[in-house]
């Protein structure tokens, strides 16, 4: 967040010309670090949002300046001649989305000049991702992907490897950022600004604004990183040192023949701003790398920081915890596209990247932009949010064409050969969330059948239940071997049909001719990294004709004997709540699912702080008596699925509202709950408490909200209650035994943090506008104490990577006999270990393959699965001979061994802590076994013998 600024702090070491002479003034700017002086590192930089008040392209070209006068292209154009004027000048640049836009439009002469400046260390590309990503509402896989895009470009184009993290604007900082997107990408240090104002004041007093951050309990000191927290913000010190063209700070007027000559005055102002302690000042043009090396050379121990910097508040009534949920539809869209991007890259690899012009690049670029700290956060203006969604839609459309082609090739030719123009066409249904799927809404009475191809992007076999909307109630489902399988017709709720009617018209411009009557639900079994196919057809009589179900209301009903569930898990509803009973785990627990809304503070009180896109500031709580939800318990599953539809949120009473659901139990949880860090590690939270500083509680609700990307859980010594989510939300445990999630927000006032727009999302159809409606799911499960991790980790991956459904038609003939109905990318007898996930399988432009595996468990998290795991690459790639394998850093821009050798190792104050960090060993090129210790992610670049052609992997 913030306008584009060119922050050049000019320090003058000597006056060179007497007043009255009009000559060139050769300032002495060559000083380096000088021992015995207060060395002031002047770091010229610019903070460029890839979208916020304006879209990314408007910021770049400098259009739409009625909103904000900012032009990144001008910043970069003016930067090069400014650096050439003085060989001691330096500059850093961060956002590759902008830099690459500028770079591709430069001529060879400018490119050669820029390469020279980069080689000399005068222009340093730091952080290096496509954007400065958020750290709360993002998933770690997206953080890795967008960073990799930027890092590999920098390596390929300039031969450089960024070594500094520069996250100066995100609104709080995650443990995953420190150890994964810091140490594991090879960074030596990490600099940022936004931490809680009370934490900052405490650290100023104890001189602990610079620390060694140990973000991972599991990886310990092996993933430590030096972290520097700015004492004020990422702007110049007080005294008027802005040098943007439209700023009112006084310029340095150094021509003695002109009025207002002020060199001495400006030097004195600068020295006064720099003197934070006694001593002589030495100012030098610098970069964060130079500053980091100076700190390391001091050879001093530093205070230790653990966990994260959430939540963030900048004053007593301003907790930046609203953005954990803001724009929940965009957050869900980003998450859906992220999982789709993972699957599409796999299918791109199976088909072969160079066989057609179709790629996943557009979707990857759009997702990278969407991770920006004013994108997925929901803190941008509405027209900018629309721009992010548009880019995702364009990227999805192109990736969908590739997926269709890949699946057509695989069903026609199997895995032994590749093709580029299959005759079999597949379609997909992105709008299943609004009960709209033209492919499945076909007329089965004319003898046609629907082919449902189900692709599994995970590395283990999946048994699941899928749902598609249908019109007919005389339907039978066959698997790929011709067996009839059990299926069920679920009535479509009126709320879902209303959502369909409105949003299909908004999407297509016309309303659908009729509405389907049922969800057709049936069980599927899909191999790891493979697909299976099912045929849906009309029938008059069958042993397995789809059975019908009924929807019952569980809200406010006097019916005390309503039971849901046909398997070992059952829910018994009564007027006082629900009884969860699992005969398999022998868990019984009473709980209630309720809804409520917080009234958004309007800012008209003694403190003008309003609740808005960033800030959550409630002004009272109101229960919702009849919350709209559908609860399902599938007999094949051991968890409860809750589907909710929220909105439009009424505001006719003049109040903004923030909708939350809560699960209430009688568990004694002692103020303690656990939330994930960017979908990875779980961090212990204690209500109204911070482990490293004493908190004065001013906002007991907002101040206890945390980002939830994967899930949240509580425990009482005998059992655990876990809730997993389908997108980033805010969550907490405000009372013992309770978990709550904020689902939707609609507010009427701006919160004063720069966006200058209320968070009031609407949808307009036929010139009639109403508040945005949100559809989504969350999942809950009770487990015996210590046994919930397996469900959280395994099912969490399944939520992130849902089964990909593709549809085709069978019109006469026998589709199964003329196609390959099953596909196995891996050895059919093999699957990945239960504690390992395949994060990346991607063919690069040079034909090499980028491969990532992640261990899903922390040390001690599970009695069996928190152990060393092994992956057999020969069985992962049974049809390809690996010619060469190189392990790299997380962002795949340097060899792992070289990174470990050169990365700075920092000293920590206090006695050493005994550690038992487990990491996998080197990969033997003959055995090709990859080992992974708990929480370890390993990245490789592979070449296969038919593609090597003498190329270098890095």
mmCIF file of N, CA, C and O in Angstrom, residues 203-283:
data_model
loop_
_atom_site.group_PDB
_atom_site.id
_atom_site.type_symbol
_atom_site.label_atom_id
_atom_site.label_comp_id
_atom_site.label_asym_id
_atom_site.label_seq_id
_atom_site.Cartn_x
_atom_site.Cartn_y
_atom_site.Cartn_z
ATOM 1 N N UNK A 203 10.108 -3.128 21.493
ATOM 2 C CA UNK A 203 11.399 -3.434 20.869
ATOM 3 C C UNK A 203 12.294 -2.202 20.784
ATOM 4 O O UNK A 203 13.522 -2.326 20.874
ATOM 5 N N UNK A 204 11.703 -1.042 20.605
ATOM 6 C CA UNK A 204 12.529 0.174 20.621
ATOM 7 C C UNK A 204 13.194 0.342 21.979
ATOM 8 O O UNK A 204 14.381 0.682 22.077
ATOM 9 N N UNK A 205 12.418 0.060 23.019
ATOM 10 C CA UNK A 205 12.965 0.212 24.364
ATOM 11 C C UNK A 205 14.048 -0.789 24.692
ATOM 12 O O UNK A 205 15.006 -0.473 25.406
ATOM 13 N N UNK A 206 13.922 -1.996 24.165
ATOM 14 C CA UNK A 206 14.901 -3.044 24.456
ATOM 15 C C UNK A 206 15.961 -3.182 23.357
ATOM 16 O O UNK A 206 16.815 -4.056 23.440
ATOM 17 N N UNK A 207 15.878 -2.320 22.354
ATOM 18 C CA UNK A 207 16.789 -2.354 21.205
ATOM 19 C C UNK A 207 16.772 -3.732 20.532
ATOM 20 O O UNK A 207 17.814 -4.345 20.282
ATOM 21 N N UNK A 208 15.562 -4.205 20.227
ATOM 22 C CA UNK A 208 15.394 -5.500 19.577
ATOM 23 C C UNK A 208 14.591 -5.375 18.276
ATOM 24 O O UNK A 208 13.783 -6.245 17.940
ATOM 25 N N UNK A 209 14.849 -4.292 17.552
ATOM 26 C CA UNK A 209 14.243 -4.147 16.232
ATOM 27 C C UNK A 209 14.999 -4.958 15.185
ATOM 28 O O UNK A 209 14.514 -5.132 14.063
ATOM 29 N N UNK A 210 16.188 -5.420 15.536
ATOM 30 C CA UNK A 210 16.935 -6.312 14.663
ATOM 31 C C UNK A 210 17.150 -7.622 15.409
ATOM 32 O O UNK A 210 17.678 -7.633 16.528
ATOM 33 N N UNK A 211 16.706 -8.713 14.779
ATOM 34 C CA UNK A 211 16.674 -10.008 15.458
ATOM 35 C C UNK A 211 17.083 -11.107 14.483
ATOM 36 O O UNK A 211 17.175 -10.896 13.275
ATOM 37 N N UNK A 212 17.332 -12.282 15.017
ATOM 38 C CA UNK A 212 17.382 -13.489 14.201
ATOM 39 C C UNK A 212 16.029 -14.165 14.339
ATOM 40 O O UNK A 212 15.595 -14.481 15.455
ATOM 41 N N UNK A 213 15.352 -14.347 13.215
ATOM 42 C CA UNK A 213 13.995 -14.894 13.224
ATOM 43 C C UNK A 213 14.049 -16.386 12.917
ATOM 44 O O UNK A 213 14.516 -16.789 11.853
ATOM 45 N N UNK A 214 13.579 -17.180 13.871
ATOM 46 C CA UNK A 214 13.499 -18.625 13.712
ATOM 47 C C UNK A 214 12.023 -18.974 13.504
ATOM 48 O O UNK A 214 11.279 -19.202 14.446
ATOM 49 N N UNK A 215 11.607 -19.002 12.241
ATOM 50 C CA UNK A 215 10.192 -19.134 11.935
ATOM 51 C C UNK A 215 9.660 -20.544 12.013
ATOM 52 O O UNK A 215 8.443 -20.735 12.088
ATOM 53 N N UNK A 216 10.535 -21.538 11.975
ATOM 54 C CA UNK A 216 10.093 -22.931 11.960
ATOM 55 C C UNK A 216 10.551 -23.664 13.208
ATOM 56 O O UNK A 216 11.754 -23.747 13.482
ATOM 57 N N UNK A 217 9.590 -24.206 13.962
ATOM 58 C CA UNK A 217 9.942 -25.026 15.117
ATOM 59 C C UNK A 217 10.658 -26.294 14.656
ATOM 60 O O UNK A 217 11.558 -26.801 15.321
ATOM 61 N N UNK A 218 10.247 -26.806 13.493
ATOM 62 C CA UNK A 218 10.774 -28.079 13.008
ATOM 63 C C UNK A 218 12.174 -27.947 12.435
ATOM 64 O O UNK A 218 13.060 -28.754 12.736
ATOM 65 N N UNK A 219 12.390 -26.931 11.596
ATOM 66 C CA UNK A 219 13.690 -26.764 10.942
ATOM 67 C C UNK A 219 14.683 -26.003 11.817
ATOM 68 O O UNK A 219 15.889 -25.993 11.527
ATOM 69 N N UNK A 220 14.194 -25.355 12.859
ATOM 70 C CA UNK A 220 15.061 -24.729 13.846
ATOM 71 C C UNK A 220 16.060 -23.749 13.268
ATOM 72 O O UNK A 220 15.767 -22.996 12.335
ATOM 73 N N UNK A 221 17.279 -23.781 13.801
ATOM 74 C CA UNK A 221 18.302 -22.809 13.412
ATOM 75 C C UNK A 221 18.766 -22.992 11.976
ATOM 76 O O UNK A 221 19.371 -22.082 11.400
ATOM 77 N N UNK A 222 18.477 -24.143 11.372
ATOM 78 C CA UNK A 222 18.908 -24.350 9.988
ATOM 79 C C UNK A 222 18.175 -23.428 9.025
ATOM 80 O O UNK A 222 18.597 -23.252 7.884
ATOM 81 N N UNK A 223 17.059 -22.834 9.470
ATOM 82 C CA UNK A 223 16.301 -21.913 8.626
ATOM 83 C C UNK A 223 16.191 -20.533 9.267
ATOM 84 O O UNK A 223 15.252 -19.788 9.007
ATOM 85 N N UNK A 224 17.160 -20.179 10.115
ATOM 86 C CA UNK A 224 17.200 -18.831 10.699
ATOM 87 C C UNK A 224 17.462 -17.782 9.626
ATOM 88 O O UNK A 224 18.120 -18.060 8.615
ATOM 89 N N UNK A 225 16.996 -16.563 9.889
ATOM 90 C CA UNK A 225 17.279 -15.452 8.990
ATOM 91 C C UNK A 225 17.381 -14.180 9.810
ATOM 92 O O UNK A 225 16.677 -14.015 10.823
ATOM 93 N N UNK A 226 18.271 -13.283 9.420
ATOM 94 C CA UNK A 226 18.381 -11.974 10.068
ATOM 95 C C UNK A 226 17.196 -11.127 9.631
ATOM 96 O O UNK A 226 16.883 -11.038 8.437
ATOM 97 N N UNK A 227 16.527 -10.490 10.600
ATOM 98 C CA UNK A 227 15.341 -9.697 10.299
ATOM 99 C C UNK A 227 15.499 -8.298 10.871
ATOM 100 O O UNK A 227 15.820 -8.128 12.047
ATOM 101 N N UNK A 228 15.290 -7.307 10.022
ATOM 102 C CA UNK A 228 15.370 -5.912 10.439
ATOM 103 C C UNK A 228 14.016 -5.250 10.328
ATOM 104 O O UNK A 228 13.381 -5.273 9.271
ATOM 105 N N UNK A 229 13.556 -4.661 11.440
ATOM 106 C CA UNK A 229 12.256 -3.987 11.488
ATOM 107 C C UNK A 229 12.495 -2.482 11.472
ATOM 108 O O UNK A 229 13.249 -1.958 12.308
ATOM 109 N N UNK A 230 11.870 -1.781 10.555
ATOM 110 C CA UNK A 230 12.078 -0.340 10.458
ATOM 111 C C UNK A 230 11.512 0.339 11.707
ATOM 112 O O UNK A 230 10.416 0.009 12.166
ATOM 113 N N UNK A 231 12.232 1.318 12.255
ATOM 114 C CA UNK A 231 11.779 1.946 13.502
ATOM 115 C C UNK A 231 10.545 2.816 13.333
ATOM 116 O O UNK A 231 9.814 3.044 14.283
ATOM 117 N N UNK A 232 10.283 3.297 12.112
ATOM 118 C CA UNK A 232 9.103 4.155 11.905
ATOM 119 C C UNK A 232 8.260 3.597 10.773
ATOM 120 O O UNK A 232 7.207 3.046 10.957
ATOM 121 N N UNK A 233 8.728 3.735 9.559
ATOM 122 C CA UNK A 233 8.045 3.161 8.400
ATOM 123 C C UNK A 233 9.060 3.048 7.278
ATOM 124 O O UNK A 233 10.253 3.185 7.508
ATOM 125 N N UNK A 234 8.603 2.786 6.066
ATOM 126 C CA UNK A 234 9.552 2.605 4.965
ATOM 127 C C UNK A 234 9.795 3.901 4.211
ATOM 128 O O UNK A 234 10.264 3.900 3.081
ATOM 129 N N UNK A 235 9.496 5.012 4.853
ATOM 130 C CA UNK A 235 9.669 6.322 4.240
ATOM 131 C C UNK A 235 10.904 7.006 4.832
ATOM 132 O O UNK A 235 11.527 6.495 5.756
ATOM 133 N N UNK A 236 11.279 8.167 4.300
ATOM 134 C CA UNK A 236 12.455 8.865 4.850
ATOM 135 C C UNK A 236 12.216 9.300 6.290
ATOM 136 O O UNK A 236 11.073 9.370 6.751
ATOM 137 N N UNK A 237 13.287 9.623 7.016
ATOM 138 C CA UNK A 237 13.131 10.113 8.389
ATOM 139 C C UNK A 237 12.485 11.489 8.391
ATOM 140 O O UNK A 237 12.403 12.153 7.351
ATOM 141 N N UNK A 238 11.997 11.943 9.539
ATOM 142 C CA UNK A 238 11.393 13.282 9.621
ATOM 143 C C UNK A 238 12.384 14.351 9.197
ATOM 144 O O UNK A 238 13.600 14.199 9.357
ATOM 145 N N UNK A 239 11.868 15.433 8.652
ATOM 146 C CA UNK A 239 12.727 16.538 8.260
ATOM 147 C C UNK A 239 12.615 16.899 6.785
ATOM 148 O O UNK A 239 13.360 17.747 6.308
ATOM 149 N N UNK A 240 11.689 16.305 6.072
ATOM 150 C CA UNK A 240 11.463 16.696 4.684
ATOM 151 C C UNK A 240 12.453 16.104 3.703
ATOM 152 O O UNK A 240 13.200 16.836 3.043
ATOM 153 N N UNK A 241 12.506 14.779 3.595
ATOM 154 C CA UNK A 241 13.473 14.138 2.700
ATOM 155 C C UNK A 241 12.796 13.324 1.598
ATOM 156 O O UNK A 241 13.355 12.361 1.101
ATOM 157 N N UNK A 242 11.581 13.721 1.234
ATOM 158 C CA UNK A 242 10.963 13.147 0.042
ATOM 159 C C UNK A 242 11.493 13.888 -1.185
ATOM 160 O O UNK A 242 11.636 15.101 -1.171
ATOM 161 N N UNK A 243 11.743 13.149 -2.255
ATOM 162 C CA UNK A 243 12.207 13.790 -3.485
ATOM 163 C C UNK A 243 11.359 13.393 -4.682
ATOM 164 O O UNK A 243 11.817 13.390 -5.813
ATOM 165 N N UNK A 244 10.087 13.013 -4.417
ATOM 166 C CA UNK A 244 9.158 12.779 -5.504
ATOM 167 C C UNK A 244 8.805 14.128 -6.124
ATOM 168 O O UNK A 244 8.845 15.173 -5.460
ATOM 169 N N UNK A 245 8.450 14.124 -7.412
ATOM 170 C CA UNK A 245 8.234 15.383 -8.129
ATOM 171 C C UNK A 245 7.079 16.191 -7.562
ATOM 172 O O UNK A 245 7.070 17.422 -7.647
ATOM 173 N N UNK A 246 6.082 15.533 -6.993
ATOM 174 C CA UNK A 246 4.918 16.267 -6.503
ATOM 175 C C UNK A 246 4.910 16.408 -4.986
ATOM 176 O O UNK A 246 3.898 16.732 -4.400
ATOM 177 N N UNK A 247 6.060 16.175 -4.329
ATOM 178 C CA UNK A 247 6.096 16.258 -2.878
ATOM 179 C C UNK A 247 6.488 17.666 -2.451
ATOM 180 O O UNK A 247 7.161 18.411 -3.186
ATOM 181 N N UNK A 248 6.088 18.037 -1.219
ATOM 182 C CA UNK A 248 6.369 19.393 -0.743
ATOM 183 C C UNK A 248 7.640 19.488 0.088
ATOM 184 O O UNK A 248 7.928 20.535 0.670
ATOM 185 N N UNK A 249 8.432 18.410 0.160
ATOM 186 C CA UNK A 249 9.713 18.492 0.853
ATOM 187 C C UNK A 249 10.646 19.438 0.097
ATOM 188 O O UNK A 249 10.667 19.446 -1.140
ATOM 189 N N UNK A 250 11.452 20.240 0.815
ATOM 190 C CA UNK A 250 12.362 21.166 0.128
ATOM 191 C C UNK A 250 13.448 20.425 -0.643
ATOM 192 O O UNK A 250 14.018 19.457 -0.152
ATOM 193 N N UNK A 251 13.689 20.855 -1.870
ATOM 194 C CA UNK A 251 14.733 20.234 -2.678
ATOM 195 C C UNK A 251 16.102 20.706 -2.190
ATOM 196 O O UNK A 251 16.220 21.673 -1.444
ATOM 197 N N UNK A 252 17.137 19.998 -2.614
ATOM 198 C CA UNK A 252 18.500 20.455 -2.361
ATOM 199 C C UNK A 252 18.851 21.425 -3.483
ATOM 200 O O UNK A 252 19.033 21.027 -4.635
ATOM 201 N N UNK A 253 18.939 22.704 -3.162
ATOM 202 C CA UNK A 253 19.249 23.734 -4.162
ATOM 203 C C UNK A 253 20.729 24.060 -4.015
ATOM 204 O O UNK A 253 21.150 24.735 -3.079
ATOM 205 N N UNK A 254 21.562 23.537 -4.927
ATOM 206 C CA UNK A 254 23.008 23.628 -4.756
ATOM 207 C C UNK A 254 23.679 24.533 -5.775
ATOM 208 O O UNK A 254 24.901 24.477 -5.934
ATOM 209 N N UNK A 255 22.923 25.375 -6.465
ATOM 210 C CA UNK A 255 23.512 26.349 -7.388
ATOM 211 C C UNK A 255 23.626 27.688 -6.665
ATOM 212 O O UNK A 255 22.629 28.352 -6.397
ATOM 213 N N UNK A 256 24.842 28.131 -6.335
ATOM 214 C CA UNK A 256 25.001 29.352 -5.528
ATOM 215 C C UNK A 256 24.580 30.616 -6.255
ATOM 216 O O UNK A 256 24.431 31.665 -5.621
ATOM 217 N N UNK A 257 24.398 30.582 -7.565
ATOM 218 C CA UNK A 257 23.952 31.770 -8.296
ATOM 219 C C UNK A 257 22.445 31.949 -8.232
ATOM 220 O O UNK A 257 21.927 32.997 -8.654
ATOM 221 N N UNK A 258 21.740 30.948 -7.732
ATOM 222 C CA UNK A 258 20.284 31.047 -7.633
ATOM 223 C C UNK A 258 19.881 31.301 -6.189
ATOM 224 O O UNK A 258 20.607 30.989 -5.253
ATOM 225 N N UNK A 259 18.713 31.932 -6.052
ATOM 226 C CA UNK A 259 18.195 32.158 -4.710
ATOM 227 C C UNK A 259 17.893 30.826 -4.031
ATOM 228 O O UNK A 259 17.766 29.791 -4.670
ATOM 229 N N UNK A 260 17.738 30.884 -2.713
ATOM 230 C CA UNK A 260 17.344 29.738 -1.895
ATOM 231 C C UNK A 260 18.396 28.629 -1.861
ATOM 232 O O UNK A 260 18.072 27.454 -1.680
ATOM 233 N N UNK A 261 19.653 29.005 -2.000
ATOM 234 C CA UNK A 261 20.741 28.035 -1.853
ATOM 235 C C UNK A 261 20.666 27.448 -0.442
ATOM 236 O O UNK A 261 20.601 28.185 0.546
ATOM 237 N N UNK A 262 20.648 26.102 -0.310
ATOM 238 C CA UNK A 262 20.339 25.513 1.002
ATOM 239 C C UNK A 262 21.155 24.271 1.322
ATOM 240 O O UNK A 262 20.718 23.430 2.115
ATOM 241 N N UNK A 263 22.318 24.107 0.719
ATOM 242 C CA UNK A 263 23.081 22.874 0.912
ATOM 243 C C UNK A 263 23.412 22.662 2.390
ATOM 244 O O UNK A 263 23.179 21.587 2.949
ATOM 245 N N UNK A 264 23.953 23.672 3.034
ATOM 246 C CA UNK A 264 24.352 23.502 4.436
ATOM 247 C C UNK A 264 23.151 23.206 5.325
ATOM 248 O O UNK A 264 23.207 22.338 6.208
ATOM 249 N N UNK A 265 22.049 23.904 5.071
ATOM 250 C CA UNK A 265 20.838 23.664 5.859
ATOM 251 C C UNK A 265 20.324 22.238 5.686
ATOM 252 O O UNK A 265 19.956 21.565 6.659
ATOM 253 N N UNK A 266 20.341 21.738 4.437
ATOM 254 C CA UNK A 266 19.843 20.390 4.185
ATOM 255 C C UNK A 266 20.770 19.328 4.787
ATOM 256 O O UNK A 266 20.301 18.310 5.291
ATOM 257 N N UNK A 267 22.086 19.584 4.748
ATOM 258 C CA UNK A 267 23.021 18.653 5.371
ATOM 259 C C UNK A 267 22.782 18.596 6.873
ATOM 260 O O UNK A 267 22.754 17.511 7.478
ATOM 261 N N UNK A 268 22.610 19.740 7.509
ATOM 262 C CA UNK A 268 22.362 19.765 8.946
ATOM 263 C C UNK A 268 21.061 19.056 9.306
ATOM 264 O O UNK A 268 20.977 18.342 10.310
ATOM 265 N N UNK A 269 20.021 19.245 8.476
ATOM 266 C CA UNK A 269 18.756 18.540 8.714
ATOM 267 C C UNK A 269 18.956 17.032 8.644
ATOM 268 O O UNK A 269 18.414 16.273 9.451
ATOM 269 N N UNK A 270 19.741 16.602 7.666
ATOM 270 C CA UNK A 270 19.963 15.171 7.493
ATOM 271 C C UNK A 270 20.727 14.593 8.682
ATOM 272 O O UNK A 270 20.392 13.530 9.203
ATOM 273 N N UNK A 271 21.774 15.286 9.103
ATOM 274 C CA UNK A 271 22.571 14.806 10.233
ATOM 275 C C UNK A 271 21.717 14.747 11.491
ATOM 276 O O UNK A 271 21.779 13.773 12.259
ATOM 277 N N UNK A 272 20.863 15.741 11.699
ATOM 278 C CA UNK A 272 19.999 15.741 12.881
ATOM 279 C C UNK A 272 19.042 14.546 12.845
ATOM 280 O O UNK A 272 18.773 13.910 13.875
ATOM 281 N N UNK A 273 18.536 14.217 11.669
ATOM 282 C CA UNK A 273 17.629 13.071 11.538
ATOM 283 C C UNK A 273 18.356 11.760 11.773
ATOM 284 O O UNK A 273 17.772 10.783 12.243
ATOM 285 N N UNK A 274 19.646 11.717 11.441
ATOM 286 C CA UNK A 274 20.403 10.470 11.530
ATOM 287 C C UNK A 274 20.955 10.196 12.912
ATOM 288 O O UNK A 274 21.271 9.058 13.255
ATOM 289 N N UNK A 275 21.077 11.227 13.733
ATOM 290 C CA UNK A 275 21.733 11.054 15.032
ATOM 291 C C UNK A 275 20.795 10.409 16.049
ATOM 292 O O UNK A 275 20.213 11.065 16.895
ATOM 293 N N UNK A 276 20.664 9.106 15.967
ATOM 294 C CA UNK A 276 19.878 8.381 16.957
ATOM 295 C C UNK A 276 20.736 8.058 18.178
ATOM 296 O O UNK A 276 20.237 7.575 19.186
ATOM 297 N N UNK A 277 22.045 8.279 18.091
ATOM 298 C CA UNK A 277 22.962 8.074 19.208
ATOM 299 C C UNK A 277 24.147 9.015 19.009
ATOM 300 O O UNK A 277 24.305 9.617 17.965
ATOM 301 N N UNK A 278 24.966 9.258 20.063
ATOM 302 C CA UNK A 278 26.138 10.124 19.938
ATOM 303 C C UNK A 278 27.134 9.523 18.969
ATOM 304 O O UNK A 278 27.300 8.309 18.888
ATOM 305 N N UNK A 279 27.842 10.318 18.282
ATOM 306 C CA UNK A 279 28.868 9.844 17.374
ATOM 307 C C UNK A 279 28.874 10.651 16.103
ATOM 308 O O UNK A 279 27.970 11.427 15.814
ATOM 309 N N UNK A 280 29.921 10.485 15.329
ATOM 310 C CA UNK A 280 30.063 11.205 14.076
ATOM 311 C C UNK A 280 29.342 10.443 12.985
ATOM 312 O O UNK A 280 29.338 9.212 12.952
ATOM 313 N N UNK A 281 28.718 11.172 12.069
ATOM 314 C CA UNK A 281 27.894 10.567 11.039
ATOM 315 C C UNK A 281 28.701 10.369 9.766
ATOM 316 O O UNK A 281 29.405 11.271 9.299
ATOM 317 N N UNK A 282 28.601 9.163 9.218
ATOM 318 C CA UNK A 282 29.134 8.882 7.889
ATOM 319 C C UNK A 282 27.986 8.364 7.037
ATOM 320 O O UNK A 282 27.426 7.307 7.313
ATOM 321 N N UNK A 283 27.580 9.128 6.036
ATOM 322 C CA UNK A 283 26.471 8.737 5.168
ATOM 323 C C UNK A 283 27.019 8.157 3.876
ATOM 324 O O UNK A 283 27.998 8.656 3.326
#
